[in-house]
CSV table of C-alpha atoms in Angstrom, one decimal:
chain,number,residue,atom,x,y,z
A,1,UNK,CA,266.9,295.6,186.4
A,2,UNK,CA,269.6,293.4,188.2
A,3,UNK,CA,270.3,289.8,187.6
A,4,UNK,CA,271.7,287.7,189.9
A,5,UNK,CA,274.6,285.5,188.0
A,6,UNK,CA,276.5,284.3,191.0
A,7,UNK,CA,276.8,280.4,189.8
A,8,UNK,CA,277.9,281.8,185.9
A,9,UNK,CA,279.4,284.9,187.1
A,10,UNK,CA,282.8,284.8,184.6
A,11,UNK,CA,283.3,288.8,184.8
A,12,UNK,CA,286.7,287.2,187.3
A,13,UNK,CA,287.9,285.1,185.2
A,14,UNK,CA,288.0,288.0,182.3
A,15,UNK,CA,291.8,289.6,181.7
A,16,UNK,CA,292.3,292.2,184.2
A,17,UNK,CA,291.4,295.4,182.5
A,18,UNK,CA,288.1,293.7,181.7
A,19,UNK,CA,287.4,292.3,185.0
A,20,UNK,CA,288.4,295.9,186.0
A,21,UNK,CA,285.5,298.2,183.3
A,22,UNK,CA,283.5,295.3,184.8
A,23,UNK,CA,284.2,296.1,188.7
A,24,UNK,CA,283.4,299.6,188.4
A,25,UNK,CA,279.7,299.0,186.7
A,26,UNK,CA,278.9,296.7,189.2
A,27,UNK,CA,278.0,297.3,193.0
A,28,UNK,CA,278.6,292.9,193.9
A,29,UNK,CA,279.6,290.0,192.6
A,30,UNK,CA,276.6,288.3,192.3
A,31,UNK,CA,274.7,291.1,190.2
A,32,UNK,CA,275.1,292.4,186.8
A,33,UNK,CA,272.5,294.7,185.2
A,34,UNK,CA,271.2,293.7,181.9
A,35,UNK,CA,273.4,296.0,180.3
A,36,UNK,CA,276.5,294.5,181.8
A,37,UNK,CA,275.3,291.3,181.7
A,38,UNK,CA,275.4,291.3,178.0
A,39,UNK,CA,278.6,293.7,177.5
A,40,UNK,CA,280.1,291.0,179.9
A,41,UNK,CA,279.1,288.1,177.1
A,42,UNK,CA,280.2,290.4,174.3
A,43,UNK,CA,283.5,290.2,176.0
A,44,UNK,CA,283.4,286.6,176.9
A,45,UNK,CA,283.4,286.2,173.0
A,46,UNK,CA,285.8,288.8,172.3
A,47,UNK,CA,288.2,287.3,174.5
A,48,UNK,CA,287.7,283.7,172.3
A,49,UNK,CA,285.4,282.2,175.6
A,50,UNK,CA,282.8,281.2,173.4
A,51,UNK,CA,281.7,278.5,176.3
A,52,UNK,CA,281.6,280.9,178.7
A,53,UNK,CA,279.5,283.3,176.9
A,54,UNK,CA,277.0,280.5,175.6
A,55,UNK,CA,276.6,279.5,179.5
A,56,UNK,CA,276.0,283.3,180.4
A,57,UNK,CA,273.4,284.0,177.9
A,58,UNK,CA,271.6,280.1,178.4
A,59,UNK,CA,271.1,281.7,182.1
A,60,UNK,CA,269.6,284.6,180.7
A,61,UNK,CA,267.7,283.3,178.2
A,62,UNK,CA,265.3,281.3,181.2
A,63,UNK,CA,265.5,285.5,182.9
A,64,UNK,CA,261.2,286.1,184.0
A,65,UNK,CA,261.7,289.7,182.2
A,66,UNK,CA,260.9,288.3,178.0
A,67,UNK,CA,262.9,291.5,176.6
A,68,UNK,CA,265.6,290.4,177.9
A,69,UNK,CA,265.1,286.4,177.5
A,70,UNK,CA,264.3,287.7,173.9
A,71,UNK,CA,267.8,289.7,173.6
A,72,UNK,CA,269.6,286.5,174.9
A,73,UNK,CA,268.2,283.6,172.6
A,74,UNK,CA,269.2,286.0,170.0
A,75,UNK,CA,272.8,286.3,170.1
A,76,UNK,CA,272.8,282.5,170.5
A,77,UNK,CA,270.6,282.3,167.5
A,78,UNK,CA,273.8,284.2,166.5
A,79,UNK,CA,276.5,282.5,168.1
A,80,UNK,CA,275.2,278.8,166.6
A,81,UNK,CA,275.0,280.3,163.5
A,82,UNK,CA,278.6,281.8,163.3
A,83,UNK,CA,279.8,278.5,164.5
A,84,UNK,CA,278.4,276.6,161.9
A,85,UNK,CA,275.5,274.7,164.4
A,86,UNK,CA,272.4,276.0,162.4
A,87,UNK,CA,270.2,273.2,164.1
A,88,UNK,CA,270.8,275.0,166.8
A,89,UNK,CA,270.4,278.7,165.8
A,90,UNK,CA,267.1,277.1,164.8
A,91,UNK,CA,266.0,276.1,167.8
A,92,UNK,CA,267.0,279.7,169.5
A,93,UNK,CA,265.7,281.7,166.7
A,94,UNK,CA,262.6,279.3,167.1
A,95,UNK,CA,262.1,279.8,170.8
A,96,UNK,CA,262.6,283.2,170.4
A,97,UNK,CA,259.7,283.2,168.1
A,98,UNK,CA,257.5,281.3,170.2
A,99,UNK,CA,256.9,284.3,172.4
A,100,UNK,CA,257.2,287.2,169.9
A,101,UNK,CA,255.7,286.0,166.3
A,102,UNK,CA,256.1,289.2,165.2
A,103,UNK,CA,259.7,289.8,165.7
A,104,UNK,CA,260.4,290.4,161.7
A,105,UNK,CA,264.4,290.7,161.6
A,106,UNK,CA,264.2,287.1,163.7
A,107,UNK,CA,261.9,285.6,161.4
A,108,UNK,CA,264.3,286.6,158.5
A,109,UNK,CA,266.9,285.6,160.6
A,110,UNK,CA,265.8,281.7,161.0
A,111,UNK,CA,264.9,282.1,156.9
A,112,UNK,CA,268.8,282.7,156.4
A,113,UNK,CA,269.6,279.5,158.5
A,114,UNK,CA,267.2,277.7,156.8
A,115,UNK,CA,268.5,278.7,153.7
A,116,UNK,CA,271.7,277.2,154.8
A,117,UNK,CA,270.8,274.3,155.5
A,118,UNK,CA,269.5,273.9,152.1
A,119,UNK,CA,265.5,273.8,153.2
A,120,UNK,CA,264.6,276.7,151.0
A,121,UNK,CA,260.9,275.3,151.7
A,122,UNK,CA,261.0,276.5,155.1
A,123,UNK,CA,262.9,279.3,154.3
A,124,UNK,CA,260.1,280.3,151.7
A,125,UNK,CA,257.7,279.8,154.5
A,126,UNK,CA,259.3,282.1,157.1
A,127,UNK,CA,259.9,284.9,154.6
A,128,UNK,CA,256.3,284.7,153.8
A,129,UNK,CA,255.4,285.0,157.5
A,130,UNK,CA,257.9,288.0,157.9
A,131,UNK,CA,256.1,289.8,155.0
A,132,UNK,CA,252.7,288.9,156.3
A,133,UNK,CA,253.6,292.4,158.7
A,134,UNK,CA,254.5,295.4,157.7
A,135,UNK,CA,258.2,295.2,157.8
A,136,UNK,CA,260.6,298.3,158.2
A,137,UNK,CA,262.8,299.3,154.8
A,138,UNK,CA,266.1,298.1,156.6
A,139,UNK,CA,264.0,294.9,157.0
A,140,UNK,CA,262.5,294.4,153.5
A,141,UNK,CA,266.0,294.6,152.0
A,142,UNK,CA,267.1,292.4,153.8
A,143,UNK,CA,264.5,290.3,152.3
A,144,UNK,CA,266.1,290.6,149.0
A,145,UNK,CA,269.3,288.8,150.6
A,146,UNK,CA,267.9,286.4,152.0
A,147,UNK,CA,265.9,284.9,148.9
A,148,UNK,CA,268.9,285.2,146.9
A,149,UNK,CA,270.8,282.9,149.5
A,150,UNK,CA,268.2,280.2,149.0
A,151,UNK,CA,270.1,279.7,145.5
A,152,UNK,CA,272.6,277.9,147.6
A,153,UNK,CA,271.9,275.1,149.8
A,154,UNK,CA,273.6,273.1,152.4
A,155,UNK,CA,275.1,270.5,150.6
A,156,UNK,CA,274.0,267.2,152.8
A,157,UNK,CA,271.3,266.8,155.6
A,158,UNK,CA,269.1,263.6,157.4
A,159,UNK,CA,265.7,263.8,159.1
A,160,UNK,CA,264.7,260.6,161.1
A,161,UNK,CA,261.4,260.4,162.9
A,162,UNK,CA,260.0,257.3,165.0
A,163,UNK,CA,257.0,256.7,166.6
A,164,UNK,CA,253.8,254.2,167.9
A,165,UNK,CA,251.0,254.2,165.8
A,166,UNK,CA,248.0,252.9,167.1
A,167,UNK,CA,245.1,252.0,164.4
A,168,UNK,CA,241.9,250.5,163.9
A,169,UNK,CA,242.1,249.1,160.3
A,170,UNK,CA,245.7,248.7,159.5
A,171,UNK,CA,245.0,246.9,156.6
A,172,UNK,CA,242.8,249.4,155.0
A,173,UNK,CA,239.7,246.0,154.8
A,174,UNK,CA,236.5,246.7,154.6
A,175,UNK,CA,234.5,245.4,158.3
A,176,UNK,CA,232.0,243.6,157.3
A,177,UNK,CA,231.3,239.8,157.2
A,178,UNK,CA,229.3,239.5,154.3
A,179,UNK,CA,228.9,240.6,151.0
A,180,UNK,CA,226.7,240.5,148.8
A,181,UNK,CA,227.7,239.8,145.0
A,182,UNK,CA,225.0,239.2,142.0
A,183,UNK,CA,222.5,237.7,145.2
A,184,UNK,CA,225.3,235.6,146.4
A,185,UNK,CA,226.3,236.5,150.0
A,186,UNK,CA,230.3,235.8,150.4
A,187,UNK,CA,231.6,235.4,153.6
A,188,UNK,CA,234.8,237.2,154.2
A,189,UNK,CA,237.6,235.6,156.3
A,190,UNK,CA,239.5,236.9,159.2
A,191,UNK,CA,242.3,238.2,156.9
A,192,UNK,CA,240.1,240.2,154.8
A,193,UNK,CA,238.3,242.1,157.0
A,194,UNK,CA,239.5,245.0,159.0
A,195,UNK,CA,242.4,244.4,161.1
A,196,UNK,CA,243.2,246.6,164.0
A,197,UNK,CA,247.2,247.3,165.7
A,198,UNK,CA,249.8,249.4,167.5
A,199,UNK,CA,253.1,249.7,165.0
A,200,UNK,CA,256.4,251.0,165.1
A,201,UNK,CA,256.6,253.7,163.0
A,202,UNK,CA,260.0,254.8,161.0
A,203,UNK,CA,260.8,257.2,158.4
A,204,UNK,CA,264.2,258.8,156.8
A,205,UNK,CA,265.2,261.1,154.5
A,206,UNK,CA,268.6,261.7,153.5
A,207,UNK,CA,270.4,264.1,150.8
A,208,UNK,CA,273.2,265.2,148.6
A,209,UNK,CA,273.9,268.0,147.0
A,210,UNK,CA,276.9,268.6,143.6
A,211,UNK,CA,277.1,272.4,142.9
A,212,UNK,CA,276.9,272.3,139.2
A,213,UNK,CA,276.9,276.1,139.0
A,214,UNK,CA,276.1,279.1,141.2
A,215,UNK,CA,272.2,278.3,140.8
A,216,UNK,CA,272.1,274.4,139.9
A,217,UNK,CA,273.1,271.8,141.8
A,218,UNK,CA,272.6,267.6,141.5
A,219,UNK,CA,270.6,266.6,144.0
A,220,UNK,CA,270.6,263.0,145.0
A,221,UNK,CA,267.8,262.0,147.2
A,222,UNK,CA,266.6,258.5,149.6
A,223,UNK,CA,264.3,258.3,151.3
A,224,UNK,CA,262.3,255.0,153.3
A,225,UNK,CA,259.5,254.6,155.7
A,226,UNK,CA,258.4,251.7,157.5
A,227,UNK,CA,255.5,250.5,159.8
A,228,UNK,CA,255.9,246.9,161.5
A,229,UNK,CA,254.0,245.3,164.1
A,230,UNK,CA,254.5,242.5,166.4
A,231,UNK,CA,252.6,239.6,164.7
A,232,UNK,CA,254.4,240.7,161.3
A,233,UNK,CA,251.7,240.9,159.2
A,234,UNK,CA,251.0,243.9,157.4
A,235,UNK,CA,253.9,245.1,157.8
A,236,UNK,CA,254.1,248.4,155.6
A,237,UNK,CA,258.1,248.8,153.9
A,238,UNK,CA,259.1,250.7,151.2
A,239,UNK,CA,261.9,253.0,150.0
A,240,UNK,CA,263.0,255.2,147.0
A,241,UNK,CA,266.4,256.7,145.4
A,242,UNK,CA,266.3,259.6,143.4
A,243,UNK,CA,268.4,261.5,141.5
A,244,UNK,CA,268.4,265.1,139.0
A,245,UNK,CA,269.5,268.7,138.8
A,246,UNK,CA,267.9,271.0,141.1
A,247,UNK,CA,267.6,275.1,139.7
A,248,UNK,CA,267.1,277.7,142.5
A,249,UNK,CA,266.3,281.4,141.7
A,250,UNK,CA,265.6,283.7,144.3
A,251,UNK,CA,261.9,283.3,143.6
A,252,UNK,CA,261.6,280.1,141.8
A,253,UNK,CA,262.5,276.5,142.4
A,254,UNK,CA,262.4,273.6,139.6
A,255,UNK,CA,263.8,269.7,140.4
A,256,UNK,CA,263.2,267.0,137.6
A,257,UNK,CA,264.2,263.8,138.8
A,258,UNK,CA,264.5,260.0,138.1
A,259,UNK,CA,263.5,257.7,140.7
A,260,UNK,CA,263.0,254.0,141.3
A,261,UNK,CA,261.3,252.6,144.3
A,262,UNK,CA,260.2,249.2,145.6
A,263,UNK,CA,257.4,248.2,148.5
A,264,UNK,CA,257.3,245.6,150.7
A,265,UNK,CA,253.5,244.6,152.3
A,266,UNK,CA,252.7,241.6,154.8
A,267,UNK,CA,256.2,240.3,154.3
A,268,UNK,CA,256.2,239.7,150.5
A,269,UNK,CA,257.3,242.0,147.5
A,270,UNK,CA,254.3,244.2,146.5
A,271,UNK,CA,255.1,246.6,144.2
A,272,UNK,CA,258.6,247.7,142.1
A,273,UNK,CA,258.6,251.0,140.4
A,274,UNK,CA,260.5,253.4,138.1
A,275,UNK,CA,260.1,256.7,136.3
A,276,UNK,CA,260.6,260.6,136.3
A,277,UNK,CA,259.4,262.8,138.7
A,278,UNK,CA,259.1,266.9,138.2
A,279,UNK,CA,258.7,269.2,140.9
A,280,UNK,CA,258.7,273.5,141.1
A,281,UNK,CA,257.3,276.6,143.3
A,282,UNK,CA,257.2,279.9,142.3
A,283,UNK,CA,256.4,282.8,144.4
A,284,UNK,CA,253.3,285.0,143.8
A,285,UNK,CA,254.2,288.5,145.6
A,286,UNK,CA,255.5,288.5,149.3
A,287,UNK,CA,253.6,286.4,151.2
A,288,UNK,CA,252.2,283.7,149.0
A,289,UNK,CA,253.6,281.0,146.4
A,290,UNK,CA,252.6,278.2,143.9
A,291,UNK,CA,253.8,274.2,144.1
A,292,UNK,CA,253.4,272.3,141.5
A,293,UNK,CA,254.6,268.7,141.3
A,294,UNK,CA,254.2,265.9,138.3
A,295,UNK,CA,255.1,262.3,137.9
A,296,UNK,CA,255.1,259.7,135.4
A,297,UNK,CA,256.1,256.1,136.9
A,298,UNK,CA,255.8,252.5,135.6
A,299,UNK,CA,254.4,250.3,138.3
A,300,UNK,CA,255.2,246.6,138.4
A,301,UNK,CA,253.6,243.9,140.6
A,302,UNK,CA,255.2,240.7,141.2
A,303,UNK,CA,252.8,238.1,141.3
A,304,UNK,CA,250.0,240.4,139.7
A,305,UNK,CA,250.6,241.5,135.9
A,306,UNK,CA,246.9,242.4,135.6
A,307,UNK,CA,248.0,245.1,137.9
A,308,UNK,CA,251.2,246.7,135.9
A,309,UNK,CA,251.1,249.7,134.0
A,310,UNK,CA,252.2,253.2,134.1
A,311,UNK,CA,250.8,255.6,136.4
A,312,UNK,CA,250.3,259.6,135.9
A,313,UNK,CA,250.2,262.1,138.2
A,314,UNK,CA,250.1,265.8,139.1
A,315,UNK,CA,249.3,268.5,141.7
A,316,UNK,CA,248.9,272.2,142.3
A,317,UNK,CA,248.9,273.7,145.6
A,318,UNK,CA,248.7,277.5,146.8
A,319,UNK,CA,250.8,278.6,150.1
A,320,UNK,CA,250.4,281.5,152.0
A,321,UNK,CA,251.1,283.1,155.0
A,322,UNK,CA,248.0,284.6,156.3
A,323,UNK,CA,249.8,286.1,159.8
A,324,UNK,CA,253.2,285.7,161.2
A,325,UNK,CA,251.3,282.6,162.8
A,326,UNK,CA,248.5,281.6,160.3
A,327,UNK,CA,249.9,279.7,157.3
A,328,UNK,CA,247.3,278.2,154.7
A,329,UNK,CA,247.4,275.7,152.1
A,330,UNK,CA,244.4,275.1,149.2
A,331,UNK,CA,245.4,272.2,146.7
A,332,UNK,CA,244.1,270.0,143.7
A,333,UNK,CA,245.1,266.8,142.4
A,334,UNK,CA,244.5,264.3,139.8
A,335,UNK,CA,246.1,261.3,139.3
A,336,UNK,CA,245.7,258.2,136.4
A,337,UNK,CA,246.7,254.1,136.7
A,338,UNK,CA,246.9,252.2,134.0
A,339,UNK,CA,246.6,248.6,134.6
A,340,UNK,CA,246.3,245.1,131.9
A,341,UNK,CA,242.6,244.7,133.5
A,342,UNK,CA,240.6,247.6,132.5
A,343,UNK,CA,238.9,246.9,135.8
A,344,UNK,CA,241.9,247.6,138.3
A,345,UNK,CA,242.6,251.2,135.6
A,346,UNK,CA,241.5,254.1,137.8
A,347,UNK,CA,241.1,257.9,137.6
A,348,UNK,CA,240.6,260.2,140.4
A,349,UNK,CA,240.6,263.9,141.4
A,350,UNK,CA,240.7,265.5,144.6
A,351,UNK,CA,241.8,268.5,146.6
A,352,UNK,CA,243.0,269.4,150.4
A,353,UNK,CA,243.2,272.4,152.3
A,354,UNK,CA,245.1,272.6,155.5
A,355,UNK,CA,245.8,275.0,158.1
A,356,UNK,CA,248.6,275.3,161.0
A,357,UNK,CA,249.4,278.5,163.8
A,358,UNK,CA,252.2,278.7,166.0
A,359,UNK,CA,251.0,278.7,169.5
A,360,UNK,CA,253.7,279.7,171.7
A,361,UNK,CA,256.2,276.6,171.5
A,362,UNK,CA,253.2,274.3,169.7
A,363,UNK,CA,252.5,274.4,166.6
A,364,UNK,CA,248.3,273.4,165.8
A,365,UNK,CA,247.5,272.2,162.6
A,366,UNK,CA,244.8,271.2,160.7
A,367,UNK,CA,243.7,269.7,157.5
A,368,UNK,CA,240.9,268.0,155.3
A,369,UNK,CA,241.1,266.2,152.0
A,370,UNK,CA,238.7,264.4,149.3
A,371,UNK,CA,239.4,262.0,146.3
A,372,UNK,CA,236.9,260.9,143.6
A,373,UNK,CA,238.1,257.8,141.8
A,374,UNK,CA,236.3,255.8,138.9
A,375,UNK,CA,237.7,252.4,137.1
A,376,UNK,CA,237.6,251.8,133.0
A,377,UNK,CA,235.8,248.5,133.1
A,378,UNK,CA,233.3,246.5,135.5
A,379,UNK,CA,234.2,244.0,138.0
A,380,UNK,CA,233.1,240.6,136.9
A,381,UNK,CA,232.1,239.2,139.9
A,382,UNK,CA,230.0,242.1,140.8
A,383,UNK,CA,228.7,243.6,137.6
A,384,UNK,CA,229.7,247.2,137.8
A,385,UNK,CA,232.8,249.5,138.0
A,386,UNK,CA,234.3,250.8,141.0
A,387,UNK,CA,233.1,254.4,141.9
A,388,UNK,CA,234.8,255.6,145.6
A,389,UNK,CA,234.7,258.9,147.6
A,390,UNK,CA,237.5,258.9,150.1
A,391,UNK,CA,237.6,261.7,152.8
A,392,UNK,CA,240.2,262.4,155.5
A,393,UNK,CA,240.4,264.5,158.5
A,394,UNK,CA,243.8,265.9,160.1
A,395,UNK,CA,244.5,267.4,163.5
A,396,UNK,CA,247.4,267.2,165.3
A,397,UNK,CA,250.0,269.4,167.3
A,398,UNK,CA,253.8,269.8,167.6
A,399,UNK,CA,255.7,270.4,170.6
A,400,UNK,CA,258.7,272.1,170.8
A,401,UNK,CA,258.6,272.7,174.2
A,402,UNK,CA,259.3,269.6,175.2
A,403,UNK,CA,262.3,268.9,172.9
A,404,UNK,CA,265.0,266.7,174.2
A,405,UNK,CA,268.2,266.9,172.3
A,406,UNK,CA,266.7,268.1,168.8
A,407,UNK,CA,263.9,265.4,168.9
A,408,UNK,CA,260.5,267.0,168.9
A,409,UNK,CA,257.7,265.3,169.6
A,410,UNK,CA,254.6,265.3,167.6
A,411,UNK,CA,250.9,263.7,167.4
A,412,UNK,CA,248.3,263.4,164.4
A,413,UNK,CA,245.3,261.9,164.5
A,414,UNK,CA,243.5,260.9,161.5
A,415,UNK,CA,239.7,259.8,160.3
A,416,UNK,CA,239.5,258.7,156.7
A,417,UNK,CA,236.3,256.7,155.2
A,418,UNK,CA,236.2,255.1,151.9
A,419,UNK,CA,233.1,254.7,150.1
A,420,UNK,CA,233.0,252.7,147.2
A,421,UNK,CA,230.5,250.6,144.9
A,422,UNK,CA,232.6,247.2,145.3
A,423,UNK,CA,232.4,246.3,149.0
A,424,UNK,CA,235.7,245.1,149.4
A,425,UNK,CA,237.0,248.9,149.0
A,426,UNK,CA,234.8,250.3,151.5
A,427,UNK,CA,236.4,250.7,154.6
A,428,UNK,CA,236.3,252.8,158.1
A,429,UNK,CA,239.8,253.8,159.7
A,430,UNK,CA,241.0,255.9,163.0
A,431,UNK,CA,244.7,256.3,163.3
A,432,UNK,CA,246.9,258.1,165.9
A,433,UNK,CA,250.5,258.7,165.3
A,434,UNK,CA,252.6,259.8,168.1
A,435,UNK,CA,256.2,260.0,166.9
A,436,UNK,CA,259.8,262.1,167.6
A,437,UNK,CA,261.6,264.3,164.8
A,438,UNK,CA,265.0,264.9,164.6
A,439,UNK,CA,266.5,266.6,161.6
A,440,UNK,CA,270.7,266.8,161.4
């Protein structure tokens, strides 16, 4: 196999004993086999061009032959890597993996980046995937490395997204006109019944990390979202600071945090909060692992005391990857509010399961959820307590392919219904959310 280099060709511009080795191997000056092609790179980098050899293998990564566009988003997987750029050894090792999913030592390659930069999630998740296949003994040990580097973690990072989000019931109202109450029919007016809108959508996550110890850091988390349209109302704001000590083990993971948080809705204050938060995962052989999170948070309402009270929560989830490809989720959750009316106190329960595959350079995924909730008291006005069954349907699709400078674009659509026994709870809603990721 030849390839023709002759806009990149740097093989000239190499010292002269180089250029020389070089000369010999090759016939012109405008084709390098694959072999020299990549012993010209090595020597690129040898030489200190790093550049140069970055713009020789970005020519041959985009080669028709895939061995060979494989071999060359490889070394920069590599190359990114060694300099520090792990975004970017993410996005090679990632478009590597697009085409061959079952390219193990990648796989365990990307875990390593993502391990520092301090996602040991995703790490987890890729050393799943790798040990969905059989791997080779060189391979599994490597394995062993690997989890132990998720005890450390980069010690800062920021994801930003931002999208449109078009809706039918942004307001979460029931769509009727009338209800009916004890044989009274109540009309509804325009501001309580289903509202429909296309917001900007925002969200941010940001993080700190103090090295306490080998395995134990202090991590100190913010994060916001926010959803505005052009009228203003409804607007949807609302942002939280966190802060406790993180413990890593190669298998295990355990956070306890204290947090306080405060939401903004329709331009006024809605809802000021502060408590402790707990959060582990612990893996369950090589390809599967158990996340576990629990909360207990005092919720204040401006405006609304019958609403405060402390709230209770907890969930349970099992990960595994089924394939290099497949990953699966199954969850439970259950969750209490306590509230000064007995009416507005609420238990629920659910679960979720969700799906997603790598498809080339998309990612399809998948997911349905249900809730059961059930209030303490009645509601005076109608005479019996509030019973709902909420369900929700996910499908959506990332698309790396069409990343522009880290930003990868991404669209969810989602179908939730709300049944309940007090009318003004039921509701009907389709959402789409197109939006752009970018972490740093």
């Amino acid at each position: 196999m030849r390839i023709s280099v002759a806009l990149i060709l740097l093989a000239t511009q190499l010292p002269a004993t180089a250029a020389l080795a070089i000369g010999q191997e090759a016939p012109s000056a405008t084709a390098l086999s694959a072999e020299q092609a990549f012993a010209t790179a090595d020597q690129l980098l040898t030489a200190g061009r790093t550049a140069d050899a970055e713009e020789l293998l970005r020519a041959l990564a985009n080669d028709p032959s895939r061995p060979l566009r494989s071999e060359a988003r490889f070394r920069l997987g590599r190359i990114r890597a060694a300099a520090g750029d792990y975004r970017g050894a993410v996005r090679w090792y990632q478009a590597l993996l697009d085409e061959e999913p079952g390219a193990a030592a990648v796989r365990l390659e990307l875990a390593r980046v993502y391990a520092r930069l301090g996602e040991a999630t995703a790490a987890a998740r890729e050393l799943r995937r790798a040990q969905a296949s059989r791997l080779p003994i060189d391979v599994a040990r490597q394995v062993d490395r690997i989890s132990a580097a998720l005890r450390s973690s980069a010690p800062r990072g920021l994801d930003l997204s931002v999208g449109i989000a078009p809706d039918t019931n942004i307001n979460r109202a029931t769509g009727s006109r009338t209800i009916d109450a004890q044989g009274i029919t109540l009309v509804i007016n325009r501001d309580g019944r289903a509202t429909s809108g296309v917001g900007l959508q925002m969200g941010a996550r940001g993080y700190s990390r103090l090295p306490l110890t080998s395995s134990v850091n202090w991590l100190f988390e913010a994060s916001g979202t926010g959803l505005v349209y052009p009228s203003g109302r409804y607007d949807d704001v609302s942002g939280t600071l966190a802060a406790g000590p993180e413990f890593r083990s190669a298998t295990e993971q355990f956070h306890p945090a204290l947090l306080i948080g405060r939401r903004y809705f329709d331009g006024h204050r809605l809802l000021d909060q502060a408590g402790f938060s707990l959060e582990g995962r612990h893996a369950i052989g090589r390809t599967t692992q158990i996340a576990g999170t629990a909360n207990a948070i005092y919720a204040s309402y401006p405006g609304r005391p019958y609403l405060e009270g402390f709230g209770y929560g907890t969930s349970l989830d099992l990960e595994k990857a089924i394939t290099p490809r497949l990953f699966g989720l199954a969850g439970l959750s259950g969750s209490r509010s306590d509230a000064r009316d007995p009416a507005y106190a609420t238990t629920s329960v659910g679960g979720r399961m969700f799906v997603s595959r790598d498809a080339g350079r998309f990612t399809l995924f998948g997911g349905i959820s249900y809730q059961h909730l059930f209030a303490d008291a009645v509601f005076t006005l109608f005479q019996r307590r509030r019973r709902e069954d909420y369900r929700e349907l996910q499908l959506g699709t990332s698309a790396r392919l069409f990343s522009i400078h880290g930003l990868i674009p991404s669209a969810r659509v989602t179908i939730s219904r709300n049944s309940s026994t007090i009318p003004f709870y039921s509701f009907h809603r389709n959402r789409l959310e197109l939006a752009l990721t970018r972490q740093f």
